[in-house]
Amino acid sequence: MTNVAVADDGREQLAAFLRDRRGRLDPTACGFARGRRRTPGLRREEVAQLAGVSVTWYTWLEQGREEMGVPSADVLEGIAAALRMDRAERDHLFLLAHGRPPPRSPAGSGAAAIPPSVRQLVDGIAGCPVLVRTSDTWDVIAWNHAAQSVFGDYAALPPDDRNLLRRVFSGPTAR
């Protein structure tokens, strides 16, 4: 078997897996109107919207097109979240796309969720405080030394107490 045949088979398996997962989701549970649908589940454009990728890109990935190449880990994470995959399904998605399971983050630590390039950028900015927060809960997951000087030592706080809004509006200095 040639490398091309193996690559084609992997793309087809990934495409079939994505189509299957998309077909299993209830549109109303994902915030979309049920409406008239030719097939069960989400539409490709709905998955693309939830995953933060273009409709064309997601369509081509789901069609197993050769020109798609290998999706990045961030894109796969977005697709896994959009398709509401559990841990086993997410692992399978990464195995199909990358040939290896996704990186694991240590329990209770958000630091591993930060790409190394972002960590390097945060650490490289010396004269200005930098906080990296989650977009949905405002939990601080990374900071630089300047931020530590201004906002306090986040490392000394338990992860559950690292919420930026809670610290700003209900912390001791806000009272």
GROMACS .gro file of C-alpha atoms in nm:
model
  175
    1MET     CA    1   0.000   0.000   0.000
    2THR     CA    2   0.138   0.342  -0.090
    3ASN     CA    3   0.151   0.651   0.131
    4VAL     CA    4  -0.106   0.817  -0.095
    5ALA     CA    5  -0.351   0.530  -0.039
    6VAL     CA    6  -0.300   0.551   0.337
    7ALA     CA    7  -0.350   0.928   0.333
    8ASP     CA    8  -0.663   0.892   0.120
    9ASP     CA    9  -0.801   0.630   0.359
   10GLY     CA   10  -0.730   0.853   0.661
   11ARG     CA   11  -0.901   1.151   0.500
   12GLU     CA   12  -1.203   0.939   0.415
   13GLN     CA   13  -1.223   0.799   0.768
   14LEU     CA   14  -1.200   1.150   0.912
   15ALA     CA   15  -1.467   1.275   0.670
   16ALA     CA   16  -1.701   0.987   0.754
   17PHE     CA   17  -1.648   1.040   1.128
   18LEU     CA   18  -1.730   1.413   1.099
   19ARG     CA   19  -2.043   1.344   0.892
   20ASP     CA   20  -2.160   1.084   1.143
   21ARG     CA   21  -2.108   1.315   1.442
   22ARG     CA   22  -2.280   1.606   1.265
   23GLY     CA   23  -2.580   1.388   1.185
   24ARG     CA   24  -2.625   1.286   1.549
   25LEU     CA   25  -2.674   1.637   1.688
   26ASP     CA   26  -3.010   1.797   1.752
   27PRO     CA   27  -3.009   2.146   1.596
   28THR     CA   28  -3.233   2.291   1.868
   29ALA     CA   29  -2.994   2.167   2.139
   30CYS     CA   30  -2.718   2.363   1.964
   31GLY     CA   31  -2.920   2.685   1.939
   32PHE     CA   32  -3.045   2.647   1.581
   33ALA     CA   33  -3.403   2.630   1.454
   34ARG     CA   34  -3.520   2.285   1.355
   35GLY     CA   35  -3.681   2.397   1.027
   36ARG     CA   36  -3.691   2.180   0.718
   37ARG     CA   37  -3.382   1.968   0.678
   38ARG     CA   38  -3.291   1.717   0.413
   39THR     CA   39  -3.089   1.511   0.658
   40PRO     CA   40  -3.087   1.481   1.036
   41GLY     CA   41  -2.846   1.679   1.248
   42LEU     CA   42  -2.664   2.004   1.194
   43ARG     CA   43  -2.590   2.160   0.858
   44ARG     CA   44  -2.225   2.204   0.757
   45GLU     CA   45  -2.255   2.581   0.785
   46GLU     CA   46  -2.381   2.545   1.142
   47VAL     CA   47  -2.085   2.329   1.241
   48ALA     CA   48  -1.848   2.575   1.071
   49GLN     CA   49  -2.007   2.865   1.259
   50LEU     CA   50  -1.976   2.686   1.594
   51ALA     CA   51  -1.619   2.575   1.522
   52GLY     CA   52  -1.503   2.918   1.402
   53VAL     CA   53  -1.396   2.807   1.054
   54SER     CA   54  -1.523   2.895   0.709
   55VAL     CA   55  -1.806   2.695   0.557
   56THR     CA   56  -1.594   2.613   0.252
   57TRP     CA   57  -1.305   2.493   0.466
   58TYR     CA   58  -1.525   2.269   0.681
   59THR     CA   59  -1.711   2.135   0.376
   60TRP     CA   60  -1.384   2.041   0.208
   61LEU     CA   61  -1.258   1.876   0.527
   62GLU     CA   62  -1.579   1.676   0.555
   63GLN     CA   63  -1.552   1.578   0.189
   64GLY     CA   64  -1.200   1.446   0.248
   65ARG     CA   65  -1.040   1.673  -0.010
   66GLU     CA   66  -0.668   1.623  -0.051
   67GLU     CA   67  -0.587   1.996  -0.067
   68MET     CA   68  -0.708   2.043   0.292
   69GLY     CA   69  -0.387   1.911   0.443
   70VAL     CA   70  -0.382   1.844   0.816
   71PRO     CA   71  -0.601   2.062   1.040
   72SER     CA   72  -0.428   2.226   1.335
   73ALA     CA   73  -0.490   2.114   1.692
   74ASP     CA   74  -0.678   2.439   1.762
   75VAL     CA   75  -0.912   2.377   1.469
   76LEU     CA   76  -0.969   2.017   1.580
   77GLU     CA   77  -1.049   2.140   1.931
   78GLY     CA   78  -1.304   2.383   1.783
   79ILE     CA   79  -1.464   2.109   1.575
   80ALA     CA   80  -1.471   1.871   1.873
   81ALA     CA   81  -1.647   2.137   2.081
   82ALA     CA   82  -1.889   2.224   1.800
   83LEU     CA   83  -1.983   1.859   1.754
   84ARG     CA   84  -2.005   1.811   2.132
   85MET     CA   85  -1.761   1.524   2.133
   86ASP     CA   86  -1.680   1.342   2.452
   87ARG     CA   87  -1.320   1.261   2.543
   88ALA     CA   88  -1.312   0.930   2.352
   89GLU     CA   89  -1.457   1.090   2.038
   90ARG     CA   90  -1.212   1.380   2.064
   91ASP     CA   91  -0.924   1.135   2.097
   92HIS     CA   92  -1.051   0.948   1.791
   93LEU     CA   93  -1.077   1.276   1.596
   94PHE     CA   94  -0.713   1.356   1.673
   95LEU     CA   95  -0.603   1.002   1.588
   96LEU     CA   96  -0.772   1.025   1.249
   97ALA     CA   97  -0.637   1.373   1.172
   98HIS     CA   98  -0.289   1.363   1.331
   99GLY     CA   99  -0.222   0.995   1.387
  100ARG     CA  100  -0.183   1.053   1.762
  101PRO     CA  101  -0.407   1.146   2.055
  102PRO     CA  102  -0.445   1.509   2.158
  103PRO     CA  103  -0.217   1.660   2.421
  104ARG     CA  104  -0.346   1.616   2.773
  105SER     CA  105  -0.365   1.899   3.021
  106PRO     CA  106  -0.286   1.834   3.385
  107ALA     CA  107  -0.596   1.812   3.604
  108GLY     CA  108  -0.699   2.150   3.738
  109SER     CA  109  -0.451   2.339   3.524
  110GLY     CA  110  -0.541   2.577   3.245
  111ALA     CA  111  -0.177   2.636   3.157
  112ALA     CA  112  -0.161   2.341   2.918
  113ALA     CA  113  -0.460   2.481   2.726
  114ILE     CA  114  -0.245   2.774   2.618
  115PRO     CA  115  -0.050   2.716   2.298
  116PRO     CA  116   0.327   2.743   2.349
  117SER     CA  117   0.339   3.037   2.106
  118VAL     CA  118   0.096   3.234   2.326
  119ARG     CA  119   0.290   3.144   2.641
  120GLN     CA  120   0.611   3.266   2.471
  121LEU     CA  121   0.440   3.590   2.366
  122VAL     CA  122   0.305   3.656   2.717
  123ASP     CA  123   0.643   3.587   2.876
  124GLY     CA  124   0.819   3.802   2.616
  125ILE     CA  125   0.625   4.120   2.699
  126ALA     CA  126   0.819   4.261   2.991
  127GLY     CA  127   0.712   4.624   3.033
  128CYS     CA  128   0.336   4.579   3.020
  129PRO     CA  129   0.102   4.364   3.232
  130VAL     CA  130  -0.053   4.082   3.030
  131LEU     CA  131  -0.334   3.855   3.146
  132VAL     CA  132  -0.478   3.574   2.934
  133ARG     CA  133  -0.834   3.487   3.025
  134THR     CA  134  -1.095   3.244   2.904
  135SER     CA  135  -1.352   3.406   2.679
  136ASP     CA  136  -1.656   3.262   2.850
  137THR     CA  137  -1.581   3.272   3.224
  138TRP     CA  138  -1.305   3.534   3.252
  139ASP     CA  139  -1.081   3.294   3.441
  140VAL     CA  140  -0.716   3.404   3.425
  141ILE     CA  141  -0.511   3.118   3.280
  142ALA     CA  142  -0.177   3.292   3.214
  143TRP     CA  143   0.005   3.611   3.314
  144ASN     CA  144   0.346   3.770   3.292
  145HIS     CA  145   0.572   3.914   3.565
  146ALA     CA  146   0.445   4.269   3.510
  147ALA     CA  147   0.085   4.152   3.562
  148GLN     CA  148   0.192   3.976   3.879
  149SER     CA  149   0.337   4.304   4.008
  150VAL     CA  150   0.019   4.498   3.930
  151PHE     CA  151  -0.259   4.246   3.995
  152GLY     CA  152  -0.100   4.015   4.250
  153ASP     CA  153   0.036   3.664   4.236
  154TYR     CA  154  -0.219   3.451   4.052
  155ALA     CA  155   0.001   3.145   4.108
  156ALA     CA  156  -0.062   3.175   4.483
  157LEU     CA  157  -0.439   3.157   4.427
  158PRO     CA  158  -0.632   2.833   4.385
  159PRO     CA  159  -0.749   2.798   4.023
  160ASP     CA  160  -1.112   2.858   4.128
  161ASP     CA  161  -1.016   3.202   4.269
  162ARG     CA  162  -0.845   3.325   3.950
  163ASN     CA  163  -1.156   3.488   3.803
  164LEU     CA  164  -1.077   3.838   3.680
  165LEU     CA  165  -1.428   3.982   3.722
  166ARG     CA  166  -1.465   3.842   4.072
  167ARG     CA  167  -1.128   3.986   4.175
  168VAL     CA  168  -1.198   4.328   4.022
  169PHE     CA  169  -1.552   4.377   4.151
  170SER     CA  170  -1.555   4.188   4.479
  171GLY     CA  171  -1.192   4.167   4.584
  172PRO     CA  172  -1.064   4.348   4.894
  173THR     CA  173  -0.942   4.650   4.695
  174ALA     CA  174  -1.284   4.692   4.529
  175ARG     CA  175  -1.457   4.731   4.863
   0.00000   0.00000   0.00000
